Coordinates of C-alpha atoms and ligand atoms in Angstrom, one line a residue:
M1 CA 85.6 110.5 82.2
G2 CA 86.3 108.6 79.2
Y3 CA 83.8 105.2 79.3
K4 CA 80.3 105.6 77.6
E5 CA 77.7 105.4 79.6
I6 CA 76.1 101.3 79.9
S7 CA 72.5 101.1 79.5
K8 CA 70.9 97.7 80.3
S9 CA 67.7 97.1 78.5
G10 CA 65.3 94.4 78.3
N11 CA 63.3 95.3 81.7
E12 CA 60.3 97.8 82.1
N13 CA 59.7 96.3 84.8
Y14 CA 62.3 98.2 87.1
N15 CA 60.7 99.8 90.8
L16 CA 62.6 102.3 88.7
L17 CA 61.3 103.4 85.7
D18 CA 61.1 108.1 85.4
Y19 CA 63.8 109.0 87.7
D20 CA 62.4 112.9 87.0
M21 CA 59.3 112.2 87.8
A22 CA 59.9 110.3 90.7
R23 CA 61.9 112.9 92.8
K24 CA 60.1 115.5 91.5
K25 CA 56.3 114.3 92.8
F26 CA 58.0 111.8 95.3
N27 CA 57.2 112.1 99.3
W28 CA 58.5 110.6 102.9
W29 CA 54.9 110.2 103.7
N30 CA 53.6 108.5 101.4
D31 CA 56.0 107.0 99.3
A32 CA 57.7 105.6 102.0
F33 CA 57.0 105.7 106.3
N34 CA 53.7 105.1 105.0
K35 CA 54.4 101.8 103.4
M36 CA 55.6 99.8 106.4
D37 CA 53.0 97.7 108.5
W38 CA 53.8 99.7 112.3
L39 CA 53.1 97.8 115.0
P40 CA 49.8 96.3 115.6
G41 CA 49.2 99.4 118.6
G42 CA 51.4 101.8 117.1
G43 CA 54.8 102.1 116.8
L44 CA 57.9 101.0 114.4
N45 CA 59.9 98.1 115.3
N46 CA 62.3 96.7 112.4
A47 CA 62.4 93.5 112.9
F48 CA 58.3 93.2 113.4
E49 CA 58.8 95.0 109.2
A50 CA 61.8 92.5 108.3
V51 CA 59.7 89.3 109.3
D52 CA 56.1 89.4 111.3
R53 CA 54.8 91.3 108.9
H54 CA 55.2 89.0 105.3
V55 CA 53.9 86.2 108.0
I56 CA 51.1 88.5 109.2
N57 CA 50.1 89.1 105.5
G58 CA 50.4 85.2 103.8
K59 CA 53.6 84.9 103.7
G60 CA 54.7 82.8 106.1
D61 CA 55.8 79.8 104.2
K62 CA 58.3 81.9 101.6
L63 CA 61.6 81.2 102.1
A64 CA 63.0 83.9 103.7
M65 CA 67.1 82.5 104.5
I66 CA 69.3 80.6 102.4
W67 CA 71.9 79.7 104.9
V68 CA 74.9 77.7 103.6
G69 CA 78.0 76.9 105.6
K70 CA 82.2 76.9 105.5
N71 CA 82.0 73.4 104.3
E72 CA 78.5 73.9 102.6
E73 CA 76.1 72.4 104.9
E74 CA 72.5 74.2 104.5
E75 CA 69.5 75.3 106.3
K76 CA 66.7 76.8 105.1
Y77 CA 64.3 79.2 107.2
T78 CA 60.6 80.2 106.2
Y79 CA 59.2 83.6 107.6
L80 CA 57.2 81.6 109.0
E81 CA 60.6 79.5 110.7
L82 CA 62.5 82.6 111.3
K83 CA 59.9 84.5 112.8
Q84 CA 59.0 82.2 115.8
K85 CA 63.2 81.7 116.5
S86 CA 63.0 85.7 116.7
D87 CA 60.1 85.9 119.0
N88 CA 62.2 82.6 121.0
F89 CA 65.4 84.8 121.2
G90 CA 63.3 88.4 122.0
S91 CA 61.3 86.3 125.1
V92 CA 64.8 84.5 125.9
M93 CA 66.0 88.2 125.9
R94 CA 63.0 89.2 127.8
N95 CA 63.9 86.6 130.5
L96 CA 67.5 87.8 130.9
G97 CA 65.9 90.9 131.8
I98 CA 66.5 93.0 129.0
K99 CA 65.8 96.7 128.5
R100 CA 64.7 99.0 126.3
G101 CA 67.8 100.8 124.5
D102 CA 70.1 97.5 126.3
K103 CA 73.0 96.8 123.9
V104 CA 73.9 93.5 122.6
F105 CA 77.1 92.7 120.7
I106 CA 76.8 90.0 118.6
F107 CA 80.8 88.5 118.1
M108 CA 80.4 85.5 115.5
D109 CA 80.4 84.4 112.2
R110 CA 77.6 84.3 110.0
L111 CA 76.2 81.6 111.6
P112 CA 72.1 81.9 111.0
E113 CA 71.6 82.6 115.0
L114 CA 73.3 85.6 114.2
Y115 CA 70.0 86.9 112.1
I116 CA 67.8 85.0 114.7
S117 CA 68.8 86.3 117.8
A118 CA 70.1 90.3 116.0
L119 CA 66.5 90.2 115.0
G120 CA 64.8 89.3 118.5
I121 CA 67.2 91.2 120.2
L122 CA 65.5 94.9 118.4
K123 CA 62.1 92.6 119.1
S124 CA 63.2 93.0 122.4
G125 CA 64.0 96.5 122.7
G126 CA 66.8 95.9 122.7
I127 CA 70.3 97.7 120.3
I128 CA 72.7 95.3 118.8
A129 CA 75.9 95.9 118.2
P130 CA 77.5 93.6 115.8
L131 CA 81.4 93.2 115.5
F132 CA 83.5 91.4 112.7
S133 CA 84.7 88.1 113.6
A134 CA 88.3 88.2 112.5
F135 CA 88.3 91.3 115.9
G136 CA 90.6 90.9 118.6
P137 CA 90.4 92.1 121.6
D138 CA 91.4 95.1 121.4
P139 CA 88.9 96.6 119.5
V140 CA 85.9 93.8 121.0
K141 CA 87.7 95.6 124.5
D142 CA 87.7 99.0 122.7
R143 CA 84.0 98.8 121.3
M144 CA 82.0 96.6 124.0
E145 CA 83.7 99.2 127.1
D146 CA 82.8 102.3 125.0
A147 CA 79.1 101.5 124.6
G148 CA 78.6 99.6 128.4
A149 CA 78.1 96.4 126.8
R150 CA 75.4 94.5 129.1
Y151 CA 75.3 90.8 126.3
L152 CA 77.9 89.1 124.5
I153 CA 76.5 86.4 122.1
T154 CA 79.7 84.7 120.7
T155 CA 81.2 81.2 119.5
P156 CA 83.4 79.3 122.6
E157 CA 85.9 79.6 120.0
L158 CA 86.2 83.6 119.5
R159 CA 85.3 83.7 123.6
Q160 CA 88.3 82.8 124.1
K161 CA 89.8 84.9 122.2
L162 CA 88.0 87.9 124.8
D163 CA 88.4 85.9 127.8
D164 CA 91.5 88.6 129.2
I165 CA 89.3 91.0 128.4
L166 CA 85.7 90.2 129.0
P167 CA 86.4 90.5 133.2
Q168 CA 87.2 94.4 132.4
I169 CA 83.7 94.9 131.0
K170 CA 82.4 96.0 134.2
T171 CA 78.4 97.1 132.8
L172 CA 78.6 93.2 130.8
K173 CA 75.3 90.5 132.4
N174 CA 75.7 87.6 130.7
V175 CA 77.1 86.3 127.7
I176 CA 75.4 83.4 125.5
I177 CA 77.5 81.0 123.8
V178 CA 75.9 79.5 120.8
N179 CA 77.3 75.6 119.6
K180 CA 76.5 75.4 116.7
D181 CA 75.4 71.2 116.3
S182 CA 77.5 70.4 119.4
R183 CA 80.6 71.6 117.7
Y184 CA 82.4 72.2 121.2
K185 CA 82.1 69.4 123.9
D186 CA 83.0 72.0 127.1
P187 CA 81.7 74.9 125.3
L188 CA 80.6 77.6 128.1
Q189 CA 82.4 78.7 131.2
K190 CA 81.8 79.2 134.3
G191 CA 78.8 81.6 134.1
D192 CA 78.3 81.4 130.3
L193 CA 75.1 80.8 128.9
S194 CA 74.4 78.0 126.5
Y195 CA 72.3 79.2 123.6
E196 CA 70.8 75.9 122.8
D197 CA 69.8 76.1 126.2
L198 CA 67.7 79.6 126.7
M199 CA 67.1 78.4 123.3
Q200 CA 64.7 75.2 124.1
S201 CA 63.8 76.4 126.9
C202 CA 61.7 78.8 126.4
C203 CA 58.9 80.0 125.1
E204 CA 58.3 81.6 121.5
D205 CA 54.1 81.9 122.0
K206 CA 54.4 84.2 124.9
F207 CA 56.5 86.1 123.5
E208 CA 55.1 90.1 122.3
I209 CA 56.5 92.5 120.2
E210 CA 58.3 95.8 121.7
H211 CA 56.4 98.5 121.3
T212 CA 59.6 100.3 120.2
T213 CA 58.8 103.7 118.0
Q214 CA 60.5 104.6 115.5
Y215 CA 63.0 107.0 117.8
D216 CA 64.4 104.1 120.1
F217 CA 67.4 103.1 119.3
A218 CA 68.7 99.4 117.0
I219 CA 71.7 99.2 115.8
I220 CA 75.2 100.8 117.1
H221 CA 78.0 100.3 114.9
Y222 CA 81.0 101.9 114.7
T223 CA 83.6 103.4 112.0
S224 CA 86.7 104.8 112.1
G225 CA 87.5 108.9 111.8
S226 CA 90.7 110.6 111.7
T227 CA 91.9 111.1 115.1
G228 CA 90.9 109.2 118.2
K229 CA 89.4 105.6 118.9
P230 CA 86.5 104.5 116.9
K231 CA 82.7 106.2 117.3
G232 CA 80.0 104.4 117.4
V233 CA 77.4 105.8 115.2
L234 CA 73.3 105.1 116.7
H235 CA 71.0 104.6 113.9
R236 CA 67.0 103.9 115.2
H237 CA 64.2 102.0 114.5
Q238 CA 63.3 104.5 111.8
A239 CA 66.3 103.7 109.0
V240 CA 64.1 101.1 108.2
I241 CA 62.2 103.5 106.0
Q242 CA 65.0 104.2 104.1
Q243 CA 66.0 100.9 104.0
W244 CA 63.5 99.9 102.1
L245 CA 62.9 102.2 99.8
T246 CA 66.2 101.6 99.0
G247 CA 66.4 98.1 98.6
K248 CA 64.0 98.6 95.8
L249 CA 65.0 101.8 93.9
A250 CA 68.4 101.3 93.7
L251 CA 69.4 96.9 94.3
D252 CA 64.9 96.5 92.4
F253 CA 64.2 93.9 94.9
T254 CA 61.2 92.4 94.0
P255 CA 59.4 89.6 96.5
E256 CA 60.7 87.3 93.6
D257 CA 64.4 87.5 94.3
I258 CA 67.2 85.5 95.2
Y259 CA 69.7 87.9 96.6
F260 CA 73.6 87.5 97.6
C261 CA 74.9 89.8 99.6
T262 CA 78.6 90.0 100.8
A263 CA 79.0 92.2 103.3
D264 CA 79.4 90.5 107.1
P265 CA 77.0 92.2 109.5
G266 CA 80.0 94.1 111.5
W267 CA 79.9 96.0 108.8
V268 CA 76.9 99.0 108.4
T269 CA 76.0 96.7 105.1
G270 CA 76.1 93.2 106.7
T271 CA 72.6 94.4 108.3
S272 CA 71.3 97.4 106.0
Y273 CA 71.6 95.7 103.4
G274 CA 72.3 91.6 104.3
I275 CA 69.1 92.0 107.1
L276 CA 67.1 95.2 107.0
A277 CA 66.5 96.1 103.1
P278 CA 66.3 92.5 101.2
W279 CA 64.1 90.7 103.9
T280 CA 61.6 94.1 104.3
N281 CA 61.5 93.0 100.5
G282 CA 59.8 90.3 101.8
V283 CA 62.8 88.7 99.5
T284 CA 65.3 85.1 99.6
Q285 CA 68.1 85.7 100.9
L286 CA 70.7 83.4 100.6
I287 CA 73.3 84.1 103.0
Y288 CA 77.6 83.1 102.9
E289 CA 79.5 81.0 106.0
G290 CA 82.7 82.3 104.3
G291 CA 84.8 84.5 103.2
F292 CA 85.6 85.2 99.7
G293 CA 86.7 82.5 96.8
A294 CA 86.0 83.3 93.2
Q295 CA 84.8 79.7 92.6
S296 CA 82.8 79.5 95.1
W297 CA 80.8 82.4 95.6
Y298 CA 80.4 81.9 91.2
K299 CA 78.7 78.0 93.0
L300 CA 76.8 79.6 94.9
I301 CA 74.9 82.1 92.4
E302 CA 74.5 79.2 90.0
K303 CA 73.0 76.3 92.0
Y304 CA 71.3 79.2 94.1
K305 CA 70.1 80.2 91.3
V306 CA 70.7 84.1 92.7
T307 CA 69.5 88.3 90.5
I308 CA 70.4 89.7 92.7
W309 CA 73.9 90.5 94.3
Y310 CA 75.7 93.0 96.4
T311 CA 79.3 93.8 96.4
A312 CA 82.4 95.4 96.9
P313 CA 84.8 96.9 95.0
T314 CA 87.9 94.7 96.3
A315 CA 85.9 92.0 95.6
V316 CA 84.8 92.5 92.6
R317 CA 88.7 93.4 91.8
L318 CA 90.0 90.3 92.9
L319 CA 87.0 88.7 90.3
M320 CA 88.1 90.5 87.6
R321 CA 92.0 88.9 88.4
A322 CA 90.1 85.2 88.9
G323 CA 89.7 85.9 85.1
G324 CA 87.0 84.8 82.7
K325 CA 87.7 81.6 81.5
I326 CA 86.6 80.6 85.5
I327 CA 82.7 82.0 84.3
E328 CA 82.3 80.3 81.7
K329 CA 81.8 76.7 83.6
F330 CA 79.0 79.0 85.2
D331 CA 75.5 79.5 84.8
F332 CA 75.2 83.0 85.3
S333 CA 71.6 83.2 83.6
S334 CA 69.7 83.8 86.7
L335 CA 71.3 86.6 87.3
R336 CA 69.6 89.9 86.2
F337 CA 71.7 93.1 88.9
I338 CA 74.9 93.5 90.3
G339 CA 75.3 96.3 92.5
S340 CA 78.5 97.6 94.2
V341 CA 79.4 100.0 97.6
G342 CA 82.7 101.0 99.7
E343 CA 85.0 102.1 97.6
P344 CA 85.4 103.3 94.7
L345 CA 85.0 101.3 91.6
N346 CA 86.8 102.1 88.6
P347 CA 85.3 101.9 85.2
E348 CA 86.8 99.0 84.1
A349 CA 85.3 97.2 86.8
V350 CA 82.0 98.8 85.5
V351 CA 83.1 97.4 81.5
W352 CA 84.5 93.9 82.8
G353 CA 81.2 93.6 84.5
N354 CA 78.9 93.6 80.9
E355 CA 81.3 91.8 79.5
N356 CA 82.1 88.9 81.8
Y357 CA 79.4 88.5 83.8
G358 CA 76.8 90.2 81.2
L359 CA 76.0 92.7 83.0
P360 CA 77.1 95.5 83.6
I361 CA 78.6 96.2 87.7
H362 CA 75.9 99.5 89.5
D363 CA 77.8 101.8 92.1
N364 CA 76.0 103.2 94.9
W365 CA 77.2 105.7 97.8
W366 CA 76.9 106.3 101.8
Q367 CA 78.1 105.7 105.2
T368 CA 77.9 103.9 108.0
E369 CA 75.9 107.9 109.4
T370 CA 73.7 107.9 106.8
G371 CA 72.5 104.2 107.7
A372 CA 71.6 103.3 104.1
I373 CA 72.0 104.3 100.7
M374 CA 72.0 108.1 99.5
C375 CA 73.1 107.7 96.0
A376 CA 72.9 105.4 93.4
N377 CA 73.4 104.0 89.8
F378 CA 69.7 102.8 89.3
P379 CA 69.1 99.8 87.9
S380 CA 66.3 101.4 85.6
M381 CA 69.8 104.8 84.3
P382 CA 72.5 104.3 82.3
I383 CA 75.5 104.3 84.0
R384 CA 78.6 106.5 83.5
P385 CA 80.7 103.7 84.9
G386 CA 83.1 105.8 87.3
S387 CA 80.5 107.6 88.6
M388 CA 78.2 106.6 92.1
G389 CA 75.7 108.1 90.1
R390 CA 72.5 110.8 91.2
P391 CA 70.0 111.2 94.4
I392 CA 67.7 108.6 95.8
P393 CA 64.1 110.9 95.5
G394 CA 63.6 112.3 98.8
I395 CA 67.6 113.0 99.2
E396 CA 69.2 116.3 98.4
M397 CA 73.3 115.9 97.6
S398 CA 75.5 118.6 96.5
V399 CA 79.6 119.3 96.7
I400 CA 79.8 122.5 98.7
D401 CA 82.6 125.2 99.1
E402 CA 84.6 126.3 102.7
N403 CA 81.7 128.5 102.9
Y404 CA 79.4 125.7 103.1
E405 CA 78.0 127.4 99.3
P406 CA 78.2 124.9 96.4
V407 CA 80.5 124.8 93.8
P408 CA 79.8 125.8 90.4
V409 CA 79.0 121.6 88.5
G410 CA 82.6 119.9 87.9
E411 CA 83.8 121.4 90.1
I412 CA 85.6 119.8 93.2
G413 CA 84.6 120.5 96.6
A414 CA 83.1 118.3 100.5
L415 CA 80.4 116.1 99.4
A416 CA 76.9 117.2 101.7
V417 CA 73.5 116.2 102.2
R418 CA 70.8 118.4 103.5
P419 CA 69.7 116.4 106.7
G420 CA 66.7 114.8 108.6
W421 CA 66.7 112.3 106.2
P422 CA 64.9 108.6 107.8
S423 CA 68.5 107.2 108.3
M424 CA 70.6 109.5 109.0
M425 CA 72.4 109.1 112.7
Y426 CA 71.6 109.6 115.8
A427 CA 74.0 110.2 117.4
Y428 CA 78.6 109.1 117.5
W429 CA 77.1 107.5 121.2
E430 CA 78.2 110.1 124.0
K431 CA 81.1 112.5 121.4
D432 CA 78.0 115.0 120.9
E433 CA 80.6 117.4 120.0
M434 CA 82.3 115.3 117.0
Y435 CA 78.2 114.8 115.7
N436 CA 78.2 118.0 116.1
S437 CA 80.9 119.5 113.6
R438 CA 79.7 116.9 111.3
F439 CA 76.4 119.3 110.8
K440 CA 77.4 123.1 109.2
K441 CA 74.8 125.7 108.0
G442 CA 72.1 123.0 107.1
W443 CA 74.6 120.5 105.9
Y444 CA 75.3 116.9 107.0
I445 CA 79.6 117.2 105.8
T446 CA 80.3 113.6 104.7
G447 CA 83.9 113.7 104.1
D448 CA 84.2 113.1 101.7
Q449 CA 85.6 114.8 98.3
A450 CA 83.6 114.7 95.3
S451 CA 82.4 116.7 91.9
M452 CA 79.0 116.9 90.4
D453 CA 78.6 116.5 87.3
E454 CA 75.9 118.6 84.7
D455 CA 73.5 116.0 84.8
G456 CA 73.5 115.5 88.2
Y457 CA 75.5 112.8 88.8
F458 CA 78.1 112.0 91.5
W459 CA 81.9 111.6 91.1
F460 CA 84.7 110.3 94.2
Q461 CA 87.1 112.5 94.5
G462 CA 88.7 111.2 98.1
R463 CA 88.3 111.2 101.3
A464 CA 88.6 114.5 103.3
D465 CA 90.6 113.2 106.2
D466 CA 93.2 110.4 106.9
V467 CA 91.0 107.6 107.4
I468 CA 92.4 104.5 105.2
N469 CA 90.1 102.6 102.7
T470 CA 90.9 98.9 102.9
A471 CA 89.2 96.3 100.8
G472 CA 85.8 98.4 101.7
H473 CA 86.6 99.0 105.0
L474 CA 87.7 102.5 107.3
V475 CA 90.7 101.7 109.3
G476 CA 91.5 105.0 111.6
P477 CA 95.3 105.7 112.3
F478 CA 94.8 106.4 114.7
E479 CA 93.6 102.8 116.9
V480 CA 97.2 101.2 114.4
E481 CA 99.4 103.3 116.4
S482 CA 97.8 102.6 119.1
A483 CA 97.9 99.0 119.2
L484 CA 101.5 99.8 117.4
I485 CA 103.1 102.1 120.2
E486 CA 102.3 98.9 122.9
H487 CA 105.1 97.2 121.8
P488 CA 107.6 97.5 124.0
A489 CA 110.3 98.4 121.1
V490 CA 108.0 101.5 119.2
A491 CA 108.4 104.6 120.0
E492 CA 106.5 106.2 117.9
A493 CA 104.2 105.1 114.9
G494 CA 102.0 107.0 112.4
V495 CA 100.0 105.0 110.4
I496 CA 98.9 105.6 106.2
G497 CA 96.6 104.5 103.8
K498 CA 99.2 103.4 100.5
P499 CA 97.3 102.7 97.2
D500 CA 97.1 99.3 96.2
P501 CA 95.6 98.5 93.1
I502 CA 93.7 95.5 94.3
A503 CA 92.4 96.8 98.6
M504 CA 92.3 100.6 97.3
E505 CA 94.5 100.3 100.4
I506 CA 96.9 99.0 102.5
V507 CA 97.8 99.8 105.8
K508 CA 100.8 101.1 105.9
A509 CA 102.5 102.3 109.2
F510 CA 106.6 104.5 109.9
V511 CA 107.1 103.8 113.7
T512 CA 110.2 105.5 115.5
L513 CA 112.1 103.0 117.8
N514 CA 112.9 102.8 121.7
P515 CA 116.2 102.9 122.0
D516 CA 117.4 99.7 122.7
F517 CA 116.6 98.4 119.4
K518 CA 117.5 98.0 115.7
P519 CA 115.2 98.1 112.9
S520 CA 115.2 94.7 110.7
K521 CA 113.0 92.4 109.0
N522 CA 112.3 90.1 111.4
L523 CA 111.4 93.3 114.0
S524 CA 109.1 94.8 111.6
R525 CA 107.8 90.8 110.8
E526 CA 106.5 90.9 115.0
L527 CA 105.6 94.1 114.4
I528 CA 102.8 93.2 111.9
K529 CA 102.3 89.9 114.0
F530 CA 101.8 92.0 117.1
S531 CA 99.0 93.4 116.1
R532 CA 97.1 91.5 114.4
S533 CA 97.0 89.4 117.4
K534 CA 95.8 92.6 118.4
L535 CA 93.1 93.9 116.1
S536 CA 93.2 91.7 113.4
A537 CA 94.9 91.1 110.2
G538 CA 91.8 92.9 108.6
I539 CA 93.5 96.7 110.0
A540 CA 96.7 95.3 111.2
P541 CA 99.8 97.5 109.1
R542 CA 100.8 95.2 106.3
E543 CA 104.2 97.6 106.1
I544 CA 106.5 98.8 107.9
D545 CA 109.1 101.6 108.0
F546 CA 111.5 102.6 110.4
V547 CA 112.3 105.8 110.9
D548 CA 114.6 108.4 112.3
I549 CA 112.4 110.7 113.0
M550 CA 108.1 111.0 113.5
P551 CA 107.3 114.5 111.4
K552 CA 105.0 115.6 113.7
T553 CA 103.6 120.0 114.2
R554 CA 104.7 121.6 117.0
S555 CA 102.0 120.3 118.9
G556 CA 103.1 117.3 118.7
K557 CA 100.3 116.0 116.3
I558 CA 101.8 113.0 113.2
M559 CA 101.8 114.6 109.9
R560 CA 100.1 111.3 108.2
R561 CA 99.9 113.8 105.4
L562 CA 103.6 114.2 105.1
L563 CA 104.2 110.5 105.9
K564 CA 102.3 109.7 102.6
A565 CA 103.5 112.4 100.3
R566 CA 107.0 111.5 101.3
E567 CA 105.7 107.8 100.7
L568 CA 103.8 108.7 97.4
G569 CA 107.3 110.9 96.6
L570 CA 104.8 114.2 95.8
P571 CA 105.4 117.3 97.0
E572 CA 105.0 118.0 100.5
G573 CA 102.8 120.9 101.1
D574 CA 102.4 123.2 103.9
I575 CA 105.0 121.9 105.5
S576 CA 105.2 125.5 108.4
T577 CA 103.7 124.2 111.2
L578 CA 106.2 121.2 111.1
E579 CA 109.0 120.1 113.7
E580 CA 111.2 118.4 113.6
D581 CA 114.9 118.3 115.6
Ligands
PRX1 O1 84.7 107.7 101.7 C1 83.3 107.2 101.3 C2 83.5 105.0 101.1 O2 83.4 104.9 102.3 C3 83.2 105.9 103.0 C4 81.9 104.9 104.7 O3 82.3 103.7 105.0 P1 81.5 103.3 106.0 O4 81.4 104.4 106.7 O5 81.6 102.3 106.7 O6 80.3 103.1 105.1 C5 80.2 102.1 104.4 C6 78.6 102.0 104.0 C7 78.9 101.9 102.3 C8 82.6 106.6 102.5 O7 82.5 107.9 102.9 N1 83.2 104.7 100.3 C9 81.1 104.2 100.2 N2 80.7 103.5 99.4 C10 81.3 104.3 98.3 C11 82.4 105.5 98.5 N3 83.3 105.4 98.4 C12 83.7 105.7 96.8 N4 82.5 105.5 96.3 C13 81.7 104.5 96.5 N5 80.9 103.8 95.6

């Protein structure tokens, strides 16, 4: 494992001081469920726990959100303001007739209105479905159709992207347009509603939060698998219990913290740790509309005196590439904890952080399906660079073999978790068989391969399926293949993840062409452009190779494993099922 443990000393007040004792004594009810305020009159609502309870408990004046726009605009919201605005939007939704369990898609950049509307929807009993604003029309259509979207909240320019697909979403009742700072002169299309008008004409005083229970659905996030289109992972209000707990234990939130999460709510990290964990813990959140930038991120950390920073390995590798020199220009003395998630964090990155920020980077592991952090390098414990840390109190994890029995220490097997944790997904939306297939002999099978060392630290070894992890985002090869074969030139497409030093993997496609088409650089560029416009730059292939024959099994399934082995010059393995003509 090659790297020395890194201990962080000096802070004796971590939220988790004695890991072994905490695990031994941990009780979900006393240590987590009971720490929520619960709705007056009974029930649980995650937005109430995130915002309203702080107001009720006399913390209304505390800063909840500092928003910084792409052009360095700034807005600040106290918990009271966030409550009032989200109540207001809850009323708007209620007036529009929202019913408990209606799905509301939010397709916009990280504007304050994204957060206000998300909280308002949750308070009115709806389910939020946030999507990346970079998505092209195809992924938005697939997801809205699959979920049966009732409402869409978006901005004028993003709405234009969807003009062709929205009429096809038969369940859609209203489109609400956020025209921030009146940026657009003519923001509405026929039938659209204006967010600003609705908010102005509505009625925050009269709003009463929906009496949701912990079992009501709150969020749906789409995630990719090896086969088929992405599936909707449904989470309940109950998930907030573990989000709160892990925010405290794994990210060490205290009410004094200024916290910067670089994830977008289109990704589960951006809701679990960009909305619910921080605000239930009463921290001040810095939200930045812009994307990655070493200079801009460092400037924000310095200016707003960020204390806790949660990011992803690809970003860390880009920061490493930007170098240590630029760090010297900034004051990082406020920073006391850095966390990372989404892909393997290479040990060099942990060490580099320690040398350059004076803080090691703490890796932790979880998935859309787990809803919250499951294992972590905790602030109070030595870090083993390259490992994902140890399970949080209350969670049992293991590495198991094909008979679902734990493998010996140090051996590689399937990473599994004992079901029943509070933030466990409730369903894959309308895909029961697939959901059930994830649970075997008392274990939830994560789909990752891992090993565990003698002290209970888990080490990521790879995925057990064909899903591509590019810059922390899971891409289902099928979604990309489906887009490519819509181009008239393409007969078949096989898509793999190709190792990449920064993004971990990039999406690479192999295609066979229809008879009238010839391979060329131009065609390759055209196919990349075509899939970018349909999907998004993040999902579309970055490289395309033309092949004469697509390797397939006798039953006609494309053998991505073989494409990958050939790409990497590795042994082809078992090819007994290969059908090549
Ligand atoms: O393969 C693992 C990888 O990302 C997957 C989960 O991705 P997603 O559902 O998009 O969840 C994002 C929320 C974190 C995992 O199955 N992954 C996540 N964290 C790590 C990781 N791989 C290695 N190390 C990690 N710390």
